[in-house]
PDB file of N, CA and C in Angstrom:
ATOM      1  N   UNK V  32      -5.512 -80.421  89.197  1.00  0.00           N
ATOM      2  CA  UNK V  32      -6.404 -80.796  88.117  1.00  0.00           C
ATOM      3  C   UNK V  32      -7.754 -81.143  88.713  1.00  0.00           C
ATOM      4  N   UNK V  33      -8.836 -80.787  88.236  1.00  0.00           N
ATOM      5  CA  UNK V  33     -10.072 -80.957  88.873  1.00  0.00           C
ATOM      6  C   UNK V  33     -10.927 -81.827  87.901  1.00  0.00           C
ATOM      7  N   UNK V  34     -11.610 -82.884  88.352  1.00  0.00           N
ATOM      8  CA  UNK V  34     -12.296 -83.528  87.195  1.00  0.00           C
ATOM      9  C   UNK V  34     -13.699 -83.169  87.345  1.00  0.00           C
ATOM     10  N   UNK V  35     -13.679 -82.360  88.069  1.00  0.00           N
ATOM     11  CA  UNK V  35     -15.318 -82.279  88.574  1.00  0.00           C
ATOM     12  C   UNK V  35     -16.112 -81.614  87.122  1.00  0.00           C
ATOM     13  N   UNK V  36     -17.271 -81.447  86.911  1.00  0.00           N
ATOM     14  CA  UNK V  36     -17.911 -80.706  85.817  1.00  0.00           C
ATOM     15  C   UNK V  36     -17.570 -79.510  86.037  1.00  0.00           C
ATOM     16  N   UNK V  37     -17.743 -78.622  84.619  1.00  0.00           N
ATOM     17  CA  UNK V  37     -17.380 -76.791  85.100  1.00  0.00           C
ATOM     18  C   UNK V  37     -18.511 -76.570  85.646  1.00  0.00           C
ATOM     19  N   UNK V  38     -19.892 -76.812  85.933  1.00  0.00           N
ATOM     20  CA  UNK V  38     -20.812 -76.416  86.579  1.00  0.00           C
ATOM     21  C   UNK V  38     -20.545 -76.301  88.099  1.00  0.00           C
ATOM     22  N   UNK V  39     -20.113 -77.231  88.796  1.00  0.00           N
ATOM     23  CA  UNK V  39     -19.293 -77.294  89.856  1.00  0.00           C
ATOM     24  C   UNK V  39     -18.250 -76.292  90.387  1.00  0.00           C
ATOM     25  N   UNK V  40     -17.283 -75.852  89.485  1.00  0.00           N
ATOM     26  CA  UNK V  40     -16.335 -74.641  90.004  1.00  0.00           C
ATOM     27  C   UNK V  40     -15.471 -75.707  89.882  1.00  0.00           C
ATOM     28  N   UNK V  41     -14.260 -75.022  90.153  1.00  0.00           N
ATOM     29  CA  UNK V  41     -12.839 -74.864  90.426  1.00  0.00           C
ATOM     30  C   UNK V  41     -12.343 -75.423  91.984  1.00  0.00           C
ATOM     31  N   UNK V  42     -11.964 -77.000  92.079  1.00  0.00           N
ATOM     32  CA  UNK V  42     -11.368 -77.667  93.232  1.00  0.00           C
ATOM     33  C   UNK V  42     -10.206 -76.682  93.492  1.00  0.00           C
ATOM     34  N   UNK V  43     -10.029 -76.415  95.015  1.00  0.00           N
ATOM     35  CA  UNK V  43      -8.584 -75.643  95.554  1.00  0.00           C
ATOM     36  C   UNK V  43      -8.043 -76.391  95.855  1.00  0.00           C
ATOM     37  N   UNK V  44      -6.384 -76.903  95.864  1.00  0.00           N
ATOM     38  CA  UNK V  44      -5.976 -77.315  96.372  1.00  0.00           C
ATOM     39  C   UNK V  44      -5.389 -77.470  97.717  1.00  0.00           C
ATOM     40  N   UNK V  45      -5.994 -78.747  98.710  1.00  0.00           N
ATOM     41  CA  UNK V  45      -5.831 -78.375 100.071  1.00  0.00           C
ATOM     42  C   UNK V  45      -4.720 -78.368 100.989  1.00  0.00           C
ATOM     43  N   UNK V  46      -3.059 -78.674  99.593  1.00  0.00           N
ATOM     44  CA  UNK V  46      -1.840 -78.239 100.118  1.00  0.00           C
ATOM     45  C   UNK V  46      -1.306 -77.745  99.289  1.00  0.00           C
ATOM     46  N   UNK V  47      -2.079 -75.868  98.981  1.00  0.00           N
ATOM     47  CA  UNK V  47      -1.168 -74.960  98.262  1.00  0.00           C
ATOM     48  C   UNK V  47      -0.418 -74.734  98.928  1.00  0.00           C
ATOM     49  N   UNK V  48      -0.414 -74.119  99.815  1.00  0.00           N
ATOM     50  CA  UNK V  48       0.595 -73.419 100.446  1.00  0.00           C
ATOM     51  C   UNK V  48       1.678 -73.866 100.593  1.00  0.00           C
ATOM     52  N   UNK V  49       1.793 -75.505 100.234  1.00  0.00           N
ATOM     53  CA  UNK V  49       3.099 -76.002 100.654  1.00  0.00           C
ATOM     54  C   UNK V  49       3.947 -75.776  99.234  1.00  0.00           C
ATOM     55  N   UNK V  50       3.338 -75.467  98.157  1.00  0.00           N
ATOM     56  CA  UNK V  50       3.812 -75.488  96.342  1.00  0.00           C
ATOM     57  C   UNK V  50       4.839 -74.699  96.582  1.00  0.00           C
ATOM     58  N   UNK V  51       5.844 -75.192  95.385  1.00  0.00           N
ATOM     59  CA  UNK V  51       7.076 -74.152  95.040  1.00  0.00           C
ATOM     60  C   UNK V  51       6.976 -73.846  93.766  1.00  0.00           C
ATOM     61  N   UNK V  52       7.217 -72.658  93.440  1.00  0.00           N
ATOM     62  CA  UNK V  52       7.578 -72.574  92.170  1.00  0.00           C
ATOM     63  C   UNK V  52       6.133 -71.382  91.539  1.00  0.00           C
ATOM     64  N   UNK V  53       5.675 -71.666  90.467  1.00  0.00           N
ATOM     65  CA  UNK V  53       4.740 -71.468  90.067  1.00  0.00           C
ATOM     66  C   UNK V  53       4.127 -72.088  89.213  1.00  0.00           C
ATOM     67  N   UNK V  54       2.757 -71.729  89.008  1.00  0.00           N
ATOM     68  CA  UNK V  54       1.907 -72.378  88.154  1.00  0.00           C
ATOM     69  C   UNK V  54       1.741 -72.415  86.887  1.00  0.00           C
ATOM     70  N   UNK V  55       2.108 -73.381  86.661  1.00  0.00           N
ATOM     71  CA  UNK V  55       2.370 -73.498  84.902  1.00  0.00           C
ATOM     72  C   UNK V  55       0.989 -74.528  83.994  1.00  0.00           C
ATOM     73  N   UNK V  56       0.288 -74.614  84.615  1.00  0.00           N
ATOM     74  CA  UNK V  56      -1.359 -75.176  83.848  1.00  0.00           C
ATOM     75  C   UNK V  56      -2.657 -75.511  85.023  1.00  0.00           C
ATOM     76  N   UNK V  57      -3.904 -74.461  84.725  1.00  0.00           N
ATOM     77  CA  UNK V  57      -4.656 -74.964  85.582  1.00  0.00           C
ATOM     78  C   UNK V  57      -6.048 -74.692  84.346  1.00  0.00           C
ATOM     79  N   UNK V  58      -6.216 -76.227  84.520  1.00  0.00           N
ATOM     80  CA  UNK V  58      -7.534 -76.835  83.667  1.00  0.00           C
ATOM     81  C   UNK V  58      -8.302 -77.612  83.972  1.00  0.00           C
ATOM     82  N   UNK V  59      -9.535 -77.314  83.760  1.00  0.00           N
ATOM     83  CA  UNK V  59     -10.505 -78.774  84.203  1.00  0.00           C
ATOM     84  C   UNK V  59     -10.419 -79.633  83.181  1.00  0.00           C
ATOM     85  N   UNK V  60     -10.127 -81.307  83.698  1.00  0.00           N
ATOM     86  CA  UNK V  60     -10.317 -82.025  82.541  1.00  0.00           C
ATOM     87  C   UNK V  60     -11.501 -83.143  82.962  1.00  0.00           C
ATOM     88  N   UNK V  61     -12.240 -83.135  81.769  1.00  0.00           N
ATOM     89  CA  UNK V  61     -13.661 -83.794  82.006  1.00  0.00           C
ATOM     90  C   UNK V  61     -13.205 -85.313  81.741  1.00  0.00           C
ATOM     91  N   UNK V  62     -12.558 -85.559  82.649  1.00  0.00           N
ATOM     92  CA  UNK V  62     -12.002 -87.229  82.801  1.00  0.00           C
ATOM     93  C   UNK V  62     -11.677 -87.867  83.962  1.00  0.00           C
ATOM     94  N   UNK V  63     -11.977 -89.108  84.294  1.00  0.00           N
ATOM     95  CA  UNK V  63     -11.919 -89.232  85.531  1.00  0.00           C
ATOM     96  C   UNK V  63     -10.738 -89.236  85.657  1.00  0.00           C
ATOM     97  N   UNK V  64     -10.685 -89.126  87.321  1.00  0.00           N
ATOM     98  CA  UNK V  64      -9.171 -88.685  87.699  1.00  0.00           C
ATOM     99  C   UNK V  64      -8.438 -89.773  87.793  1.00  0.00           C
ATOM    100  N   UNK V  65      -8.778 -91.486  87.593  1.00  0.00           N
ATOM    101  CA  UNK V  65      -8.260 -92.133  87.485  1.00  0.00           C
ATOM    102  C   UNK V  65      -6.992 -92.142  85.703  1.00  0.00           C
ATOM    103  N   UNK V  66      -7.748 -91.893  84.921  1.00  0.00           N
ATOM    104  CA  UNK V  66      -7.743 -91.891  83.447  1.00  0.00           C
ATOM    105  C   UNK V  66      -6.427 -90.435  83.183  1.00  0.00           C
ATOM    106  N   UNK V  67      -6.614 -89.656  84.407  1.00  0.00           N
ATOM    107  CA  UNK V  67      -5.802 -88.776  84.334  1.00  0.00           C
ATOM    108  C   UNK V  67      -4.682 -88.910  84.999  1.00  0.00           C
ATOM    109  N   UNK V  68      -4.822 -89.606  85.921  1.00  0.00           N
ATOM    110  CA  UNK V  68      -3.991 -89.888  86.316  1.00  0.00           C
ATOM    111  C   UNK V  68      -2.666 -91.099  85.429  1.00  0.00           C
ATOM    112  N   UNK V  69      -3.125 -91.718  84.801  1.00  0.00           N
ATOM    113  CA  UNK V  69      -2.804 -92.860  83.943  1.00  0.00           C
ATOM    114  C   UNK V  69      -1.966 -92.128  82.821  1.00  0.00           C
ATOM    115  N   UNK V  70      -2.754 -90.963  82.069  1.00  0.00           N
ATOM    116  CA  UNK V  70      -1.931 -90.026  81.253  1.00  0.00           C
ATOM    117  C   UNK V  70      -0.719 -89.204  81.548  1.00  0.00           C
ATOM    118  N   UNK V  71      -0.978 -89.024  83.086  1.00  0.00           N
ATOM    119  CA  UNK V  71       0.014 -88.285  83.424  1.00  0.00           C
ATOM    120  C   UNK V  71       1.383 -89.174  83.665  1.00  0.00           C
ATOM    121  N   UNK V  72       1.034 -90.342  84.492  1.00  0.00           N
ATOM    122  CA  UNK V  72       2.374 -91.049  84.823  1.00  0.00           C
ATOM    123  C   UNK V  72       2.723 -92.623  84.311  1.00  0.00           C
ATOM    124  N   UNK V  73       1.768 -92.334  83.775  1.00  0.00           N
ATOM    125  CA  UNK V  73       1.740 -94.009  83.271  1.00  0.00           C
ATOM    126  C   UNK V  73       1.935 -93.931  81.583  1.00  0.00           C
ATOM    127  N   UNK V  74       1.192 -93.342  80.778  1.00  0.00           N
ATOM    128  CA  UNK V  74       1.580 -93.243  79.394  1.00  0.00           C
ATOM    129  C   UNK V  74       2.723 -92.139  79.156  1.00  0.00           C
ATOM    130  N   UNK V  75       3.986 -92.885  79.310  1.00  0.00           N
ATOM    131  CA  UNK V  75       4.848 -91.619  79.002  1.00  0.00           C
ATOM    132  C   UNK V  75       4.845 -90.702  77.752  1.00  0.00           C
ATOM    133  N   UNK V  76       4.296 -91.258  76.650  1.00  0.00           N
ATOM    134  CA  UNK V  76       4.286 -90.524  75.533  1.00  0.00           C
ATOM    135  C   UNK V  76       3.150 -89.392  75.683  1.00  0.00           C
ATOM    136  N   UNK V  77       2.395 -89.417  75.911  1.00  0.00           N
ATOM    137  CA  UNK V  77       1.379 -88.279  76.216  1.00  0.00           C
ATOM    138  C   UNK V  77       2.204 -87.143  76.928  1.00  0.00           C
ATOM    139  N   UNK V  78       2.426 -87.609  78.023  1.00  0.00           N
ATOM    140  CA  UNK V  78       3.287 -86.292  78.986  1.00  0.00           C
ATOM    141  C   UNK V  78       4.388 -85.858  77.926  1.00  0.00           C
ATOM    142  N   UNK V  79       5.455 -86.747  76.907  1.00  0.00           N
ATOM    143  CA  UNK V  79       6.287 -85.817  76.465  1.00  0.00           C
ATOM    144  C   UNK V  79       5.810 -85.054  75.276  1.00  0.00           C
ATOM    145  N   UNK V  80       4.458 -85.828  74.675  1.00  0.00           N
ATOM    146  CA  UNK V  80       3.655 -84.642  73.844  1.00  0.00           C
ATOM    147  C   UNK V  80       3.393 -83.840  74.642  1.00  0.00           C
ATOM    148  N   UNK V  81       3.020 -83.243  75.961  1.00  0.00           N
ATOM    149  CA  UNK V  81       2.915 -82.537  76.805  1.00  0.00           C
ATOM    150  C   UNK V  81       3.738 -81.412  76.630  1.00  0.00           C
ATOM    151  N   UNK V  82       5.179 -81.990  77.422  1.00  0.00           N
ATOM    152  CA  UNK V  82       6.070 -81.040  77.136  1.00  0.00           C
ATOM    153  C   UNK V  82       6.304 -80.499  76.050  1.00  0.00           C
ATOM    154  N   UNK V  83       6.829 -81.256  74.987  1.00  0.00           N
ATOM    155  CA  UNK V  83       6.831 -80.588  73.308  1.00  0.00           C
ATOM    156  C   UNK V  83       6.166 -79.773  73.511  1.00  0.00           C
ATOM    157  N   UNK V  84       4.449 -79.425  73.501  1.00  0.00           N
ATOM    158  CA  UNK V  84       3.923 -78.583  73.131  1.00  0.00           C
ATOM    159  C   UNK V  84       4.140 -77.418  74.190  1.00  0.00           C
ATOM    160  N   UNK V  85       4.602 -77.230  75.127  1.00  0.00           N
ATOM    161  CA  UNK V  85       5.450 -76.201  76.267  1.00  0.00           C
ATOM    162  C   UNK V  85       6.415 -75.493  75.821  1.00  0.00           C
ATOM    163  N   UNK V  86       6.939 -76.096  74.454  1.00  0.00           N
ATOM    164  CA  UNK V  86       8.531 -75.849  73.780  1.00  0.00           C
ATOM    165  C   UNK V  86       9.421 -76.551  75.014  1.00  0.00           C
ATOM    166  N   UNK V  87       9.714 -77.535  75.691  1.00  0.00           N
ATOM    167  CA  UNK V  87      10.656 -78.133  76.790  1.00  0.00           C
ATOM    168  C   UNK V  87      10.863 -79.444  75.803  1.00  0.00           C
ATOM    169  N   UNK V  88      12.232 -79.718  76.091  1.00  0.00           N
ATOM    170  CA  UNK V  88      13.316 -80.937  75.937  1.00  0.00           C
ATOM    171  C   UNK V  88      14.118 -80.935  76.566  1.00  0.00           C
ATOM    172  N   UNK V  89      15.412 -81.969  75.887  1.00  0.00           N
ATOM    173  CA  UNK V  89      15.890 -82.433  77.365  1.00  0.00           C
ATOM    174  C   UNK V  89      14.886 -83.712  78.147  1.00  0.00           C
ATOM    175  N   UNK V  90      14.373 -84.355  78.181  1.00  0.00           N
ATOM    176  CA  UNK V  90      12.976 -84.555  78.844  1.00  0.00           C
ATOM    177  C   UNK V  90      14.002 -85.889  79.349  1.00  0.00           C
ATOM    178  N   UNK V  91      13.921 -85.810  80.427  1.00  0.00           N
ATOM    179  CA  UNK V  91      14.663 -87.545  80.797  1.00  0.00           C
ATOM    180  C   UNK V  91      13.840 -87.623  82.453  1.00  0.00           C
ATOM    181  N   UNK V  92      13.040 -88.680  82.233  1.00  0.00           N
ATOM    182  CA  UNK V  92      12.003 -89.219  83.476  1.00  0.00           C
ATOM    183  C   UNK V  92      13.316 -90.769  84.330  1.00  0.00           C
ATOM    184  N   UNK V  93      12.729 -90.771  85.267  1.00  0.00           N
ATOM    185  CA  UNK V  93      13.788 -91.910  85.934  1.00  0.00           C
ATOM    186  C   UNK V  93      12.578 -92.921  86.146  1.00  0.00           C
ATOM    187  N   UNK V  94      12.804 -93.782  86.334  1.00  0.00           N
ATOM    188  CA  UNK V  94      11.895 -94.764  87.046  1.00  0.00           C
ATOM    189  C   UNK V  94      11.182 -94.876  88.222  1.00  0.00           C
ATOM    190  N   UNK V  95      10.166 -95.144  88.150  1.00  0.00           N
ATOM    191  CA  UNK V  95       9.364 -95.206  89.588  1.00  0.00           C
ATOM    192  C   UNK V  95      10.168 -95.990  90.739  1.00  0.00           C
ATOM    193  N   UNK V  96      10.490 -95.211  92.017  1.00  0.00           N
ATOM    194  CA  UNK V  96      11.010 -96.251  93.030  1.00  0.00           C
ATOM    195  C   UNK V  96       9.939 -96.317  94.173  1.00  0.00           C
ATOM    196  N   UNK V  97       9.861 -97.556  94.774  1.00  0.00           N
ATOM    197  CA  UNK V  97       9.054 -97.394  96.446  1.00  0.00           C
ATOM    198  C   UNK V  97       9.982 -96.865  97.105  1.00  0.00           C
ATOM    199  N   UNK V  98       9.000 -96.019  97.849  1.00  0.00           N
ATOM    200  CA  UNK V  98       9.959 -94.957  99.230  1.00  0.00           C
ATOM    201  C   UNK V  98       9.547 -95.886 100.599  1.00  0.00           C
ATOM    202  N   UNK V  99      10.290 -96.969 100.493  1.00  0.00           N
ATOM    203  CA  UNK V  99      10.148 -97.678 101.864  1.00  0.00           C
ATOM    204  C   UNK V  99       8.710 -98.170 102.102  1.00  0.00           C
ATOM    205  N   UNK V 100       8.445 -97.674 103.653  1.00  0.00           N
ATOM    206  CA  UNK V 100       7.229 -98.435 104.042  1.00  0.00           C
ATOM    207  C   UNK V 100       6.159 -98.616 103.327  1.00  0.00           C
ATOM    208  N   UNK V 101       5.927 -97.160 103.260  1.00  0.00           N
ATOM    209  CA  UNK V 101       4.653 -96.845 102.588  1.00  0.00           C
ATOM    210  C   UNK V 101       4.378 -97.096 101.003  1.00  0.00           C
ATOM    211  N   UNK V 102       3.280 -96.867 100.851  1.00  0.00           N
ATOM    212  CA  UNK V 102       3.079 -97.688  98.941  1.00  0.00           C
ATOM    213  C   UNK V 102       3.426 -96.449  98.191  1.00  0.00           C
ATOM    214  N   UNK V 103       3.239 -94.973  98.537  1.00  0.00           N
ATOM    215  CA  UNK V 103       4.260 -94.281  97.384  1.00  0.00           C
ATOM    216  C   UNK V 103       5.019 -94.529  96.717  1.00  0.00           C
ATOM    217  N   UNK V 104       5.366 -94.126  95.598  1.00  0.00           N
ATOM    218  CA  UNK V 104       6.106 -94.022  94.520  1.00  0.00           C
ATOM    219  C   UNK V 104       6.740 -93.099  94.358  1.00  0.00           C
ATOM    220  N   UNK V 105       8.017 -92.687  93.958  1.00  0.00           N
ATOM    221  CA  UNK V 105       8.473 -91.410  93.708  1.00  0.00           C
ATOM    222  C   UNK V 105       9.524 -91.333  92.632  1.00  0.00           C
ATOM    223  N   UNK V 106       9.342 -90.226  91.360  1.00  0.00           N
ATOM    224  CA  UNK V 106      10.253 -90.872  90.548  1.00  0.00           C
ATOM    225  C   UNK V 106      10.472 -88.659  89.810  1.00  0.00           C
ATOM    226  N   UNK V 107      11.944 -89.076  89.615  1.00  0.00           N
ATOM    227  CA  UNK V 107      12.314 -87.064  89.228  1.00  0.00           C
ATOM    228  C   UNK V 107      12.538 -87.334  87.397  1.00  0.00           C
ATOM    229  N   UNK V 108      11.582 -86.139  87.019  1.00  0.00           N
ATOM    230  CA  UNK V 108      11.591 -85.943  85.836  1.00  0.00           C
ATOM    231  C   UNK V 108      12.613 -84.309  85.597  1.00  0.00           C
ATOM    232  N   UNK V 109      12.996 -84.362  84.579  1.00  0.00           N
ATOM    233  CA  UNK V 109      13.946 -83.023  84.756  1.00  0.00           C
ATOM    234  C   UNK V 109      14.107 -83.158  82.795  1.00  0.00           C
ATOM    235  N   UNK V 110      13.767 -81.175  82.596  1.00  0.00           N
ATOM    236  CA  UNK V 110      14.015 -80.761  81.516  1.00  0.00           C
ATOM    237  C   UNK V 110      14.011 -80.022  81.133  1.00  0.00           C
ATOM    238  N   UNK V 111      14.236 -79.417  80.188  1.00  0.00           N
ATOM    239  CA  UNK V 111      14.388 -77.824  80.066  1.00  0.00           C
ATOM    240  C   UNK V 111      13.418 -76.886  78.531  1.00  0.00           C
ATOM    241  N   UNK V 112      13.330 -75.822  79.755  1.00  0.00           N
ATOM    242  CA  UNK V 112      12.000 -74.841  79.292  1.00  0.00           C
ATOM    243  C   UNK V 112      12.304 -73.900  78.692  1.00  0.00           C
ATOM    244  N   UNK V 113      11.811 -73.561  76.835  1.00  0.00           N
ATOM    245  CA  UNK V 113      12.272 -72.448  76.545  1.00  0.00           C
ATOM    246  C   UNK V 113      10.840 -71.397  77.189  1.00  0.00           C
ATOM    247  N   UNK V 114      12.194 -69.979  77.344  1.00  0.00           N
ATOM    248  CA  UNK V 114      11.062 -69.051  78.235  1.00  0.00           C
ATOM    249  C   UNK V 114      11.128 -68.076  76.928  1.00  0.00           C
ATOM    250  N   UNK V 115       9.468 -67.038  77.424  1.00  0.00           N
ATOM    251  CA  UNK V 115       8.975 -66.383  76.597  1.00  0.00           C
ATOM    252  C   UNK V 115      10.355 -65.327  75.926  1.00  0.00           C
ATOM    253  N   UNK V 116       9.908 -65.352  74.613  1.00  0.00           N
ATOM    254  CA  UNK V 116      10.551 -64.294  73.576  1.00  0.00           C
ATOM    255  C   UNK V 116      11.014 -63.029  74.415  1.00  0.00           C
ATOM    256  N   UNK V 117      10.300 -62.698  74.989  1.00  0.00           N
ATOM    257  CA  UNK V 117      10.161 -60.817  75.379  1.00  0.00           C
ATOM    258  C   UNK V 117      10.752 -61.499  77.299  1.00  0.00           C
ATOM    259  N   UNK V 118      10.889 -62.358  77.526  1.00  0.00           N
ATOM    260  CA  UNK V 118      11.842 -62.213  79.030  1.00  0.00           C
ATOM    261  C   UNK V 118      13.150 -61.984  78.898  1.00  0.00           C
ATOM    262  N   UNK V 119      13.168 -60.899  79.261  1.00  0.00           N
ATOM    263  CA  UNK V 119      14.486 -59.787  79.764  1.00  0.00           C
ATOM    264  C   UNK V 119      15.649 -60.738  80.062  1.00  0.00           C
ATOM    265  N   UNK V 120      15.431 -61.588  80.835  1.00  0.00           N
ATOM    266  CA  UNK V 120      16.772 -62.727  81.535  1.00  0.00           C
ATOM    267  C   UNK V 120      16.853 -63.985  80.605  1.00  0.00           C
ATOM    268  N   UNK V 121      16.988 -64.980  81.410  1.00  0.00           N
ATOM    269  CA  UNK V 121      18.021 -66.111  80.281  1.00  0.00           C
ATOM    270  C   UNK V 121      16.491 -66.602  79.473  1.00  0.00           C
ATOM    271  N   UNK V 122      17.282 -67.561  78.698  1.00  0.00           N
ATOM    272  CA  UNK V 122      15.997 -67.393  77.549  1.00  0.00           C
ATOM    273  C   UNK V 122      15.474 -69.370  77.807  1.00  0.00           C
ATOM    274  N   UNK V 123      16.370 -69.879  78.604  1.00  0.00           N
ATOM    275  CA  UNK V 123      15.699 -71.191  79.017  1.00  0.00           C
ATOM    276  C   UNK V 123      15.553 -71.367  80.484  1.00  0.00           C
ATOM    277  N   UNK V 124      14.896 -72.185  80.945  1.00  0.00           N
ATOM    278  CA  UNK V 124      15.146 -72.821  82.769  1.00  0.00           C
ATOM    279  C   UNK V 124      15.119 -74.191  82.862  1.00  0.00           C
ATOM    280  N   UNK V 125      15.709 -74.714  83.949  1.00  0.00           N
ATOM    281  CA  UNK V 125      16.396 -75.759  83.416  1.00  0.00           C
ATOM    282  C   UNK V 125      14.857 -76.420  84.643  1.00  0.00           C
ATOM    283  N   UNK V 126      14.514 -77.331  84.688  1.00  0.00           N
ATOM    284  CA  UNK V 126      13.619 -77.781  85.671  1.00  0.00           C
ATOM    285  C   UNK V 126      13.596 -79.212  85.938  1.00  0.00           C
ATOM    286  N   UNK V 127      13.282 -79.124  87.654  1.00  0.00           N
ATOM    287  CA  UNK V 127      13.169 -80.705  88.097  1.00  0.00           C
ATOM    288  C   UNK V 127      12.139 -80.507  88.942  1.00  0.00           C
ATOM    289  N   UNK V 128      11.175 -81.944  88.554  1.00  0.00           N
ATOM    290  CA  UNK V 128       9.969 -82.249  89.220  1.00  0.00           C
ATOM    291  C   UNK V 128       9.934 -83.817  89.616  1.00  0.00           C
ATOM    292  N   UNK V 129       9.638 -83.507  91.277  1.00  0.00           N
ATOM    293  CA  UNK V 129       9.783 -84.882  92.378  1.00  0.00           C
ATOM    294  C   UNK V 129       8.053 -85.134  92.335  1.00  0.00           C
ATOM    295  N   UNK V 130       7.979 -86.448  91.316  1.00  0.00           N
ATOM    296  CA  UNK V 130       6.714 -86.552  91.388  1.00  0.00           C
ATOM    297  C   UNK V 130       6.360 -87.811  92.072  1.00  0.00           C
ATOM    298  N   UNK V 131       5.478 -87.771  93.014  1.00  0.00           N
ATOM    299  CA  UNK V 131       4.900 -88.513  93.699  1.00  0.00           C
ATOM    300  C   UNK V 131       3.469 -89.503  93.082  1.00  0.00           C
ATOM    301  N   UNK V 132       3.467 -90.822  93.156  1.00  0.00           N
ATOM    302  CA  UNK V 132       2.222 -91.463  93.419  1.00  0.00           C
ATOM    303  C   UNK V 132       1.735 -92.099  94.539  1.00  0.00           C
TER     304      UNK V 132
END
């Protein structure tokens, strides 16, 4: 997510290469990245209006835990995605995301 202005361009991220999966939303949002950040993991109702509008349920988030030393956070959200009309194979995917603060 890039908060920068669109005049600016498009931030890369400087650990793609490590991503799995694929990309399922890339948008600039004209908000600071604090504020976005807050929507994303902190107001849970926003994120599951999120999903809803993805067509995904199922939606069950766990609680934030500390990972030991360090001040990270890490907490697995997992739910399931209906996939497009016209895909040939199964018609949902089931998904889990290890999200970090």
């Amino acid at each position: 997510v890039s908060t920068r202005p669109s005049s600016i361009g498009p931030i890369d991220c400087p650990v793609a290469d490590s991503h799995e999966g694929r990309e399922l939303l890339n948008v600039v949002v004209a908000l600071p990245v604090d504020q976005v950040f807050t929507l994303m993991f902190v107001h849970q109702q926003f994120m599951i209006d999120v999903y809803n509008n993805k067509k995904t349920y199922d939606i069950i988030s766990s609680q934030w835990q500390s990972t030991g030393s360090s001040q990270d956070r890490t907490r697995q959200v997992t739910y399931t995605m209906t996939l497009p009309a016209n895909n040939l194979g199964p018609k949902v995917s089931y998904c889990t995301e290890d999200q970090v603060s």
